Coordinates of N, CA and C in Angstrom, one line a residue:
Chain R
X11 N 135.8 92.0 117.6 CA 134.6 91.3 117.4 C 134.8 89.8 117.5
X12 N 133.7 88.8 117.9 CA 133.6 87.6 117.7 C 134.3 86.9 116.4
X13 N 135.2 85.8 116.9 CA 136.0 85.4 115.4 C 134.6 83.8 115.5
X14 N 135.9 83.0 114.5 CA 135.0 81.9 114.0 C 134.9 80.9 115.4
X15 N 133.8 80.7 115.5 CA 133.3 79.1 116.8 C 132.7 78.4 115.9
X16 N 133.4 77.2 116.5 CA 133.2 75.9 115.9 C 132.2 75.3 117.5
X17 N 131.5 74.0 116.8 CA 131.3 73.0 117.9 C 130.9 71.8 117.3
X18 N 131.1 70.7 118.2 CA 131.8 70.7 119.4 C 133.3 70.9 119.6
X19 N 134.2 71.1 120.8 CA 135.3 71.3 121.1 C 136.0 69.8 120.6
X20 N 135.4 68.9 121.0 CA 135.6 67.6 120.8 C 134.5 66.8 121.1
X21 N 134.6 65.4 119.9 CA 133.8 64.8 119.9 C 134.6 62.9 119.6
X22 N 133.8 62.5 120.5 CA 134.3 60.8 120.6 C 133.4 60.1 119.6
X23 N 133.3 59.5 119.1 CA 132.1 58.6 118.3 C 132.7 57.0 117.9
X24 N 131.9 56.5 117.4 CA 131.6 54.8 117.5 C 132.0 54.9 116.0
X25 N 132.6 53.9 115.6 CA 132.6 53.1 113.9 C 131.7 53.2 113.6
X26 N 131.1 53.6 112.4 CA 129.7 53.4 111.7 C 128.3 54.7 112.3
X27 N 129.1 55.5 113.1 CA 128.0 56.5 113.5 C 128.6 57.9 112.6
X28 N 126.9 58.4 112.1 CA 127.2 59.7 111.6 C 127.3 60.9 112.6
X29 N 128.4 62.1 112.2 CA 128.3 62.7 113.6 C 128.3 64.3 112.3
X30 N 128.0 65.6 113.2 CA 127.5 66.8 112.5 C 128.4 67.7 113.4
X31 N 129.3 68.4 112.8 CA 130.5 69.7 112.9 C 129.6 70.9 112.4
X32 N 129.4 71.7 113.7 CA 128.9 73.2 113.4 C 129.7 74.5 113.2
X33 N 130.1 75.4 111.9 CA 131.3 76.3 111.8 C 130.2 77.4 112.0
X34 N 130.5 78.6 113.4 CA 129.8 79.8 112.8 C 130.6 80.9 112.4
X35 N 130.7 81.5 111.2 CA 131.4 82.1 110.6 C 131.6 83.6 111.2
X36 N 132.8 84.3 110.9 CA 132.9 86.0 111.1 C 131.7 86.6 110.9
X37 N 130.5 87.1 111.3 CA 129.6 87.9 110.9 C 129.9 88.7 109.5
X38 N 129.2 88.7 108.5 CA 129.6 89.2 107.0 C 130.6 88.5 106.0
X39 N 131.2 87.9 106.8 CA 132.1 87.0 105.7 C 131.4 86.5 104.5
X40 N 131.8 86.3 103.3 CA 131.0 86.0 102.5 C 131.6 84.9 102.3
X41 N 132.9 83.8 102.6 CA 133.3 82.9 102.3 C 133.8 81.8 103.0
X42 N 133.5 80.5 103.2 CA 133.5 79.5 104.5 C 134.6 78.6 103.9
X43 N 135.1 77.9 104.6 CA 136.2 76.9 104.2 C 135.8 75.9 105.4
X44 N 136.1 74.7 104.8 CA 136.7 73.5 106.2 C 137.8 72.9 105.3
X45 N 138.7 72.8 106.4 CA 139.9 72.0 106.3 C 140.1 70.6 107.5
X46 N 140.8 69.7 107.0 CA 140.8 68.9 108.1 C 142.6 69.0 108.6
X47 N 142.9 69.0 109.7 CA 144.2 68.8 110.1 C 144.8 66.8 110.7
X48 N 145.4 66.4 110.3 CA 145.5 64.9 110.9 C 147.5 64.5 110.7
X49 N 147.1 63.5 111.6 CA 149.1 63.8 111.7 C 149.5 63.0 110.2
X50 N 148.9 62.7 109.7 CA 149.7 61.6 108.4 C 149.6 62.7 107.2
X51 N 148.4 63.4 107.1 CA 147.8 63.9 106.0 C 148.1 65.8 106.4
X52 N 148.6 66.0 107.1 CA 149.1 67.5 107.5 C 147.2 68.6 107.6
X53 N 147.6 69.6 106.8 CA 146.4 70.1 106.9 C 145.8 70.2 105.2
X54 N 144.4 69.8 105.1 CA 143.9 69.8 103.6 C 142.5 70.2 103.7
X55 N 142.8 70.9 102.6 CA 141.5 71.5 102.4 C 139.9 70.6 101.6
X56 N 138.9 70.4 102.5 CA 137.9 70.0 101.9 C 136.8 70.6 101.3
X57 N 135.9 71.4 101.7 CA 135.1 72.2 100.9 C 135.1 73.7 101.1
X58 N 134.3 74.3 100.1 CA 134.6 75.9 100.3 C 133.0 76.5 99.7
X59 N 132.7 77.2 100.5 CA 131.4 78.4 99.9 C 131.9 79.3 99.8
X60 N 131.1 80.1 98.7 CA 131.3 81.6 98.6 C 130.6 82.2 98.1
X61 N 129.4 82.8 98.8 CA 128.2 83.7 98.8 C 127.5 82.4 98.1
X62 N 126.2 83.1 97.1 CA 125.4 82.0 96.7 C 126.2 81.0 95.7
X63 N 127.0 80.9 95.1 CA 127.5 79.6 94.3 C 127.7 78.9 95.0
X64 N 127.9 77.5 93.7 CA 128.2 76.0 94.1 C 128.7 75.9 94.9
X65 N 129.1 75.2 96.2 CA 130.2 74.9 96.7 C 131.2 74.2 95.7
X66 N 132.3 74.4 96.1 CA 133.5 73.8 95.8 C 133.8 72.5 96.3
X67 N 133.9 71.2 96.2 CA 133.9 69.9 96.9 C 134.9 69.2 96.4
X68 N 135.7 70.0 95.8 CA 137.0 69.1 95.5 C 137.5 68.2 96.6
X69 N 137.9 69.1 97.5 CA 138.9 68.1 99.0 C 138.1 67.1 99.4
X70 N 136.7 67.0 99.2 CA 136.0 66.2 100.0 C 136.9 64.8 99.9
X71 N 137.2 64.0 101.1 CA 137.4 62.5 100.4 C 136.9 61.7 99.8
X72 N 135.6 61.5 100.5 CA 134.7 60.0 99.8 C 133.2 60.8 100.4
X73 N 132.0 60.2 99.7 CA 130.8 60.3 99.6 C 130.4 60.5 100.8
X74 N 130.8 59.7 102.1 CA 130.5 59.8 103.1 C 130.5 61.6 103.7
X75 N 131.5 62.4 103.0 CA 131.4 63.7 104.0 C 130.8 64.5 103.2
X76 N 130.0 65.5 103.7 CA 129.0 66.7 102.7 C 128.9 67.8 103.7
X77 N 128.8 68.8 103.1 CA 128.6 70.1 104.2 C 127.2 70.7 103.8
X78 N 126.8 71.6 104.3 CA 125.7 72.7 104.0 C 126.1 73.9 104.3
X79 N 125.5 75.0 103.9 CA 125.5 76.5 104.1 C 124.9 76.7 104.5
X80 N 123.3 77.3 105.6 CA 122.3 77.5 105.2 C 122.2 79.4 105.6
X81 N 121.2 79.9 104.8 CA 121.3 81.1 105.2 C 122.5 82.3 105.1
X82 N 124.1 81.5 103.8 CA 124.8 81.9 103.7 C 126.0 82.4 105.3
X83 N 125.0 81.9 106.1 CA 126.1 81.7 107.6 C 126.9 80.3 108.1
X84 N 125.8 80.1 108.8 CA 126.5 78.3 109.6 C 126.7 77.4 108.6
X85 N 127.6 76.8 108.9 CA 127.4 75.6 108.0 C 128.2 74.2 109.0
X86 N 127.5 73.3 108.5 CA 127.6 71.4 109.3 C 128.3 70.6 108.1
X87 N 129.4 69.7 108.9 CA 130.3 69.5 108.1 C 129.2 67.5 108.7
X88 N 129.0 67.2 107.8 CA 128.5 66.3 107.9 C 129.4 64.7 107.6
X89 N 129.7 63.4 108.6 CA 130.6 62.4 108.3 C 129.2 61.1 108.7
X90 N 128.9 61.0 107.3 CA 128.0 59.8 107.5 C 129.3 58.2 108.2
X91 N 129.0 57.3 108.6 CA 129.1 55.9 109.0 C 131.1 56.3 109.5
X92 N 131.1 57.1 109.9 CA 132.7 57.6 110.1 C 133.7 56.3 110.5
X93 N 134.6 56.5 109.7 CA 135.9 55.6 109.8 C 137.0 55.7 110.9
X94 N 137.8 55.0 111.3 CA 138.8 55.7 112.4 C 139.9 56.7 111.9
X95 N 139.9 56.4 110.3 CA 140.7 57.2 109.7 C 140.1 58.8 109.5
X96 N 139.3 58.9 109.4 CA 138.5 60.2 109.8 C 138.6 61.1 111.1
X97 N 139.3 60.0 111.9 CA 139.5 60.7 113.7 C 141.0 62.0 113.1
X98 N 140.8 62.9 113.4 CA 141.4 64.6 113.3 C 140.7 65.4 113.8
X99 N 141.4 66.8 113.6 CA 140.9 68.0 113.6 C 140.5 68.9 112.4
X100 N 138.8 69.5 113.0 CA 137.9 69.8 111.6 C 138.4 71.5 111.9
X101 N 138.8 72.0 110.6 CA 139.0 73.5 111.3 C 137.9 73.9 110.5
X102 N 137.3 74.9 110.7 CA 136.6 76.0 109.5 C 137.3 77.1 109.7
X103 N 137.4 78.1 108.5 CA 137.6 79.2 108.1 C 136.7 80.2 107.8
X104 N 136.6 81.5 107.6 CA 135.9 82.6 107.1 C 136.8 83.7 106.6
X105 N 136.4 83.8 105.1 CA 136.9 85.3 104.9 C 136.0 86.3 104.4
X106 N 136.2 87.5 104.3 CA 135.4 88.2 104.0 C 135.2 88.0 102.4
X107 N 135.8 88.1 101.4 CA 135.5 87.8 100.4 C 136.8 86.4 100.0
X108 N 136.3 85.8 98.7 CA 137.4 84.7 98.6 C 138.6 85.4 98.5
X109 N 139.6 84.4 98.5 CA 141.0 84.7 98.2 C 141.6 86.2 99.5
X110 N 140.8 86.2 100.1 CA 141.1 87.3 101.2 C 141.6 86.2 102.4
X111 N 142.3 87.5 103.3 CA 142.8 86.4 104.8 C 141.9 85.3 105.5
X112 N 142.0 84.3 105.4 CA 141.2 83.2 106.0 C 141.5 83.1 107.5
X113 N 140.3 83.5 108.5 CA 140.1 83.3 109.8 C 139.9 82.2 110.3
X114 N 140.7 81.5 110.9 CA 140.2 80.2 111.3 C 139.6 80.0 112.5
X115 N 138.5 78.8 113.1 CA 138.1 78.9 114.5 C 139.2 77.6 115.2
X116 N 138.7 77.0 116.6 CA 139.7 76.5 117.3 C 139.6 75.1 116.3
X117 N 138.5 74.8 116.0 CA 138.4 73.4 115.7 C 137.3 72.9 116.5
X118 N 137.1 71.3 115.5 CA 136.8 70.4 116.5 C 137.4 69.1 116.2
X119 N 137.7 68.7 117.3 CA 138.5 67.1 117.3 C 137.8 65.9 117.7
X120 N 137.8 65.0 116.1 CA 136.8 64.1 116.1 C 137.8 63.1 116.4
X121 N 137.5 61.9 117.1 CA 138.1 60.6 117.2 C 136.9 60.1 117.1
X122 N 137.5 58.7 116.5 CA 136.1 57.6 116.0 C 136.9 56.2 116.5
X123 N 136.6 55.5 117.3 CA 136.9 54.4 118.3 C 136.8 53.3 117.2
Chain B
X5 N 150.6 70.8 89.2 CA 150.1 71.1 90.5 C 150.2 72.6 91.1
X6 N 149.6 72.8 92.4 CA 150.0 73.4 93.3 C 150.1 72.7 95.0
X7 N 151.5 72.9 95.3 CA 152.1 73.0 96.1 C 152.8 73.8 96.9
X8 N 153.3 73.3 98.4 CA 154.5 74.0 99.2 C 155.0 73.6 99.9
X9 N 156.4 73.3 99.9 CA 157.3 72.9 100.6 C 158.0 73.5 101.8
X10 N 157.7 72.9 102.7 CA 158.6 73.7 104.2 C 159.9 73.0 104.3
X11 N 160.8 73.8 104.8 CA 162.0 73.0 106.0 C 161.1 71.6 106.9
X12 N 162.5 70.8 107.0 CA 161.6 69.7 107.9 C 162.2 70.1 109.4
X13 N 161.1 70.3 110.0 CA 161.9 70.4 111.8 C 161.3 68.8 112.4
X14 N 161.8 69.0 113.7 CA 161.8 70.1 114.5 C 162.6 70.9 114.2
X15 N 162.5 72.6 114.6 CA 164.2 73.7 114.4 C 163.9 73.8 116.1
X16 N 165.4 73.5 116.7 CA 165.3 74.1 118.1 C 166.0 75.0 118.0
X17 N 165.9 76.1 118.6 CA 167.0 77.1 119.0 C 167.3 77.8 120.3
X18 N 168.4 78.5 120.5 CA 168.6 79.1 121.7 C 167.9 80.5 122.1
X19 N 167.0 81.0 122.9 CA 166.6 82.5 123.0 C 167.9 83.3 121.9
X20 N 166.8 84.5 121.7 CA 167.9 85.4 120.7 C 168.5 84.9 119.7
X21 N 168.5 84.1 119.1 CA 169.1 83.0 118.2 C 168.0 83.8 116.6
X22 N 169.1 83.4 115.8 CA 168.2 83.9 113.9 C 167.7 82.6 113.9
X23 N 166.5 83.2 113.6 CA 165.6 81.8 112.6 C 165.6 82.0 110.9
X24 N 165.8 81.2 110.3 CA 165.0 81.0 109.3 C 164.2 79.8 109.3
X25 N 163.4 79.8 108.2 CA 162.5 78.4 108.1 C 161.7 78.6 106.9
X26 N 162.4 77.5 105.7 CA 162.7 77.5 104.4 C 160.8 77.5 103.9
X27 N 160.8 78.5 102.8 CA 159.2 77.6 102.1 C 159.5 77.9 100.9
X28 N 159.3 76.7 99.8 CA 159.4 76.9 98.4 C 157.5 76.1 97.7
X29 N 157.5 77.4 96.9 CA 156.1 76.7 96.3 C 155.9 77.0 94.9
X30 N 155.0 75.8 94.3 CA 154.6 75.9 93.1 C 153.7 75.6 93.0
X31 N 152.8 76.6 91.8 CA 151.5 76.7 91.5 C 151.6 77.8 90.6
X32 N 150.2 77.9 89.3 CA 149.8 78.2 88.6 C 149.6 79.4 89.0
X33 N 149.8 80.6 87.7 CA 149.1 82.1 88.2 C 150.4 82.6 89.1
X34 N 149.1 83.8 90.1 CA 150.1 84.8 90.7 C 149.4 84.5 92.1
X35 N 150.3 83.6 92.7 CA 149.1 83.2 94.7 C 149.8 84.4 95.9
X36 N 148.8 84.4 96.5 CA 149.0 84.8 97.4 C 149.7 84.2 98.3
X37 N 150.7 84.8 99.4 CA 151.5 83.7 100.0 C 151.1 83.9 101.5
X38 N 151.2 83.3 102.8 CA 151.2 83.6 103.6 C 151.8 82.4 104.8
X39 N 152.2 82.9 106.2 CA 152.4 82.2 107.0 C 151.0 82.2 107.9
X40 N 151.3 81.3 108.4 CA 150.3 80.9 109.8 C 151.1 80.1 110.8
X41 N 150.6 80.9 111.7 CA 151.1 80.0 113.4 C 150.1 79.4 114.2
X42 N 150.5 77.9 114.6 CA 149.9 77.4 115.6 C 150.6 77.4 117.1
X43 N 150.5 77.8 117.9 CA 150.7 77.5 119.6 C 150.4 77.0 120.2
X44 N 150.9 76.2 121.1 CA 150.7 75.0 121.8 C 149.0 75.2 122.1
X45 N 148.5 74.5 121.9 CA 146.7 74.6 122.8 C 146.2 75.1 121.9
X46 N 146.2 76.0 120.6 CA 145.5 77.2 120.0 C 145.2 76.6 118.7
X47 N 144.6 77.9 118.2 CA 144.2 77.6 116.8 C 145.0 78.0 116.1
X48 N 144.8 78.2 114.6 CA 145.5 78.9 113.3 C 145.4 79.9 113.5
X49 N 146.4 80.9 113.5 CA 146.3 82.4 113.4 C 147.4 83.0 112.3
X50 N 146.6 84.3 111.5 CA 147.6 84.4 110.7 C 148.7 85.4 111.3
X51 N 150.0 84.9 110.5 CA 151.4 85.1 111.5 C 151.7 87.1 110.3
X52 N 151.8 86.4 108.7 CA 152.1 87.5 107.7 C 151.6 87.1 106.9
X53 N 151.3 87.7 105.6 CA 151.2 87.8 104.1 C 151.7 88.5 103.1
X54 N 151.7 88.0 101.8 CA 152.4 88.5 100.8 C 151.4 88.6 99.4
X55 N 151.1 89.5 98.8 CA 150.7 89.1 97.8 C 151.1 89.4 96.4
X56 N 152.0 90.1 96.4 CA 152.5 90.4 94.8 C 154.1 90.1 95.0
X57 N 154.9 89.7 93.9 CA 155.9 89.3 93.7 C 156.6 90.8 94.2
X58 N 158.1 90.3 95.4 CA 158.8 91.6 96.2 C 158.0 92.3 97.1
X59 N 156.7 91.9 97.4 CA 156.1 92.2 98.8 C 156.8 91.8 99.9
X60 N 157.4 92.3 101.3 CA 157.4 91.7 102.3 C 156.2 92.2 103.7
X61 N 155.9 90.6 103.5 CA 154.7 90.7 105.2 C 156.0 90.6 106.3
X62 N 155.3 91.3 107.3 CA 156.0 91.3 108.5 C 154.9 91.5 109.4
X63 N 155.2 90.7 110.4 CA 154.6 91.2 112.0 C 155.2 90.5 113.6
X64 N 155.2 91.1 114.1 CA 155.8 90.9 115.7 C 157.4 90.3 115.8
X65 N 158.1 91.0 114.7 CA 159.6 90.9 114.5 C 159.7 89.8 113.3
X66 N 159.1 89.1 112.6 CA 158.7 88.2 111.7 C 158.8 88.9 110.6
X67 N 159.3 88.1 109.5 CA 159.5 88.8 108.0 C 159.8 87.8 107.1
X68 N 159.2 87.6 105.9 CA 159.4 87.1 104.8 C 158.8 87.5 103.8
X69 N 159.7 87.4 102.5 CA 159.4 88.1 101.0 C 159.5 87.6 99.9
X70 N 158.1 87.8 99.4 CA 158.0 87.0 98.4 C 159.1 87.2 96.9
X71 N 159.3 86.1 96.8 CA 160.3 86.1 96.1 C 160.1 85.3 94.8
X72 N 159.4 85.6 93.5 CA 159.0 85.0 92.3 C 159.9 84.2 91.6
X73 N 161.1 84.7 91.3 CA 162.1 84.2 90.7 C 162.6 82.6 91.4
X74 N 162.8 82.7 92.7 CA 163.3 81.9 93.5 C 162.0 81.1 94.1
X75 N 160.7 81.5 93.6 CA 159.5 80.4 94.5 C 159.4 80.4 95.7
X76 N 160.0 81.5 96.4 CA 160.2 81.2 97.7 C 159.3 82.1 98.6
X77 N 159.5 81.8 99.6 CA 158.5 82.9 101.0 C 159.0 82.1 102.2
X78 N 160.5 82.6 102.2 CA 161.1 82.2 103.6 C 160.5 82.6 104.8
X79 N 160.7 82.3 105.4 CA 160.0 83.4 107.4 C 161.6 83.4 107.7
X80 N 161.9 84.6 108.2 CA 162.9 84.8 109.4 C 162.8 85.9 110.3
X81 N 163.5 85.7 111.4 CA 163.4 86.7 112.6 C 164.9 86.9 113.2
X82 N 164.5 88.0 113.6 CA 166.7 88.3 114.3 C 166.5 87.6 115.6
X83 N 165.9 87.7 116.3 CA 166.2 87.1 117.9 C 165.1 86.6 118.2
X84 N 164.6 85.4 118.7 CA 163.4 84.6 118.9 C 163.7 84.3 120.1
X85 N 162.2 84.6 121.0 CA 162.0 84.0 122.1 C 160.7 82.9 122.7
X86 N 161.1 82.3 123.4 CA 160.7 81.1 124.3 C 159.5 81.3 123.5
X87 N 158.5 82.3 123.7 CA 157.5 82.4 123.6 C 156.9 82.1 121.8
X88 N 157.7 82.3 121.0 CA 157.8 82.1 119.5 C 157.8 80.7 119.1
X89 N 158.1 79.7 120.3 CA 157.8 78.6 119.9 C 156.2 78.0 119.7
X90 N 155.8 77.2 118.4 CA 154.7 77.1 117.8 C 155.3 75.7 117.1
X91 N 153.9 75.6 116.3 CA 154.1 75.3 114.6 C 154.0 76.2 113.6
X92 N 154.6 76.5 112.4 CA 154.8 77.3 111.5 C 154.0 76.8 110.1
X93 N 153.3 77.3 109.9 CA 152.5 76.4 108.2 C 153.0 77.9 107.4
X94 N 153.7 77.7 106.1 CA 153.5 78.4 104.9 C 152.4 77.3 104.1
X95 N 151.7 78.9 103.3 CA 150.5 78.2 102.7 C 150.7 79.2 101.6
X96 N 150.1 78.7 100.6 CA 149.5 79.7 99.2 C 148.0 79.5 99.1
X97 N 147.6 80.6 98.3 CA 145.7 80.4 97.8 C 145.9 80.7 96.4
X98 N 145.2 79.8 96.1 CA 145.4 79.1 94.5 C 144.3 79.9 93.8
X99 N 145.0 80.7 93.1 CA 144.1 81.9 92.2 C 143.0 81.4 92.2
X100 N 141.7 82.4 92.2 CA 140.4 82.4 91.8 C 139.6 80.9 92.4
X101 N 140.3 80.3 93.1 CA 139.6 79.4 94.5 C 139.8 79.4 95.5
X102 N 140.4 80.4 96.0 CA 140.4 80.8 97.5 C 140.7 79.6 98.2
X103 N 141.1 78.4 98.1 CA 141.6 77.5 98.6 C 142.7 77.5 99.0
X104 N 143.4 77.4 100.0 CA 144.6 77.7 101.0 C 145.5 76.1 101.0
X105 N 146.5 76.2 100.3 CA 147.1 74.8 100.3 C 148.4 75.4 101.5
X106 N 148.2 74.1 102.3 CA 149.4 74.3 103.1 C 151.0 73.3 102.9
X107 N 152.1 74.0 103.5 CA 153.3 73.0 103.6 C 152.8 72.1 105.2
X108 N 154.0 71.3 105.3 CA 153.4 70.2 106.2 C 154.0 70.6 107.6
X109 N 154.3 72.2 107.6 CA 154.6 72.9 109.6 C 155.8 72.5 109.3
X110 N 156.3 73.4 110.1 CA 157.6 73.3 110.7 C 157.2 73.7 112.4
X111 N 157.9 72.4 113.2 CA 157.8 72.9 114.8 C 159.2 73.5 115.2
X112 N 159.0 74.8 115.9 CA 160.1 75.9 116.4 C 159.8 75.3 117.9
X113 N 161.3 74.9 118.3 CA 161.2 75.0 120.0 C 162.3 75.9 120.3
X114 N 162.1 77.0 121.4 CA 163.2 77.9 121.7 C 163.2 77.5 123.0
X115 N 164.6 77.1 123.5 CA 164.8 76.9 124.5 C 165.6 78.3 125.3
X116 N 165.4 78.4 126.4 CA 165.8 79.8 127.5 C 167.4 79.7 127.2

């Protein structure tokens, strides 16, 4: 079956622009992840859903990033005024329930000029 | 905390050659352990897993076991080829958050 797609594949952006990461999840998965990958900071985890609770926002760095769920499917990894330190790769995940195998999609690779 | 520590590579090796490639972790509770492989161009894909203390995951000649006493969840393989070159992440999921902490990869190059 269809695993996880992300988009965009890549994305260039300007200092100070907000830009929006789309994760579509394994069909039924009840649990979403994004992680960021970057060469200083290895791979870390930012936020997590799982079914209708809170998200989890521990990883987030700073105020500027926030995600959504909507519909318990897609979810937008959102980088208001992005920094260059922010330029990596956004993975998402899905598993079917938490703490189960996490499917990851290709990514998407943000650079911020 | 929770954490995990990998071997630092690069590891190069020759075709057919034994790999190992060290992971030591700490964290609270009973985690699940797993590897993941990246390939040149690709995404995350999971490589094995472990989840109870003396489990061993295995797949595509790949093996490591979890090992409680020792903290550990080595990867090794008897004979590796060209094609087994990647990045290697050991990771744990941190009881009852499903959050996946990773070590910082180890890159395998197998040369012919």
């Amino acid at each position: 079956g269809a695993g996880v797609s992300q988009s965009p594949s890549n994305k260039v952006t300007e200092k100070g622009k907000d830009v929006e990461l789309r994760c579509d999840p394994i069909s039924g998965h009840t649990a979403l992840y994004w992680y960021r990958q970057s060469l200083g900071q290895g791979l870390e985890f930012l936020i997590y859903f799982q079914g209708n609770s809170a998200p989890d926002k521990s990883g987030l760095p700073s105020d500027r990033f926030s995600a959504e769920r909507t519909g318990g499917s897609v979810s937008t990894l959102t980088i208001q005024r992005t920094q260059q330190e922010d330029s990596a790769v956004y993975l998402c995940a899905s598993s079917l329930f938490s703490e189960e195998t996490q499917y990851f999609g290709p990514g998407t690779r943000l650079l911020v000029l | 905390g929770n954490s995990v520590t990998q071997m630092e590579g690069p590891v190069t090796l020759s075709e057919e050659a034994f790999l190992t490639i060290n992971c030591t972790y700490t964290a609270t509770g009973y985690p699940s352990l797993f590897w993941y492989v990246q390939y040149p161009g690709e995404g995350l894909q999971l490589l094995l897993k472990a989840t109870k203390a003396d489990d061993k995951g295995s797949n595509k000649g790949f093996e490591a076991t979890y090992r409680k006493e020792t903290t550990s969840f080595h990867l090794e393989k008897g004979s590796v080829q060209v094609s087994d070159s990647a990045v290697y992440f050991c990771a744990l999921i941190v009881s009852n958050t499903g959050k996946l902490i990773f070590g910082q990869g180890t890159t395998l190059q197998v040369k012919p």
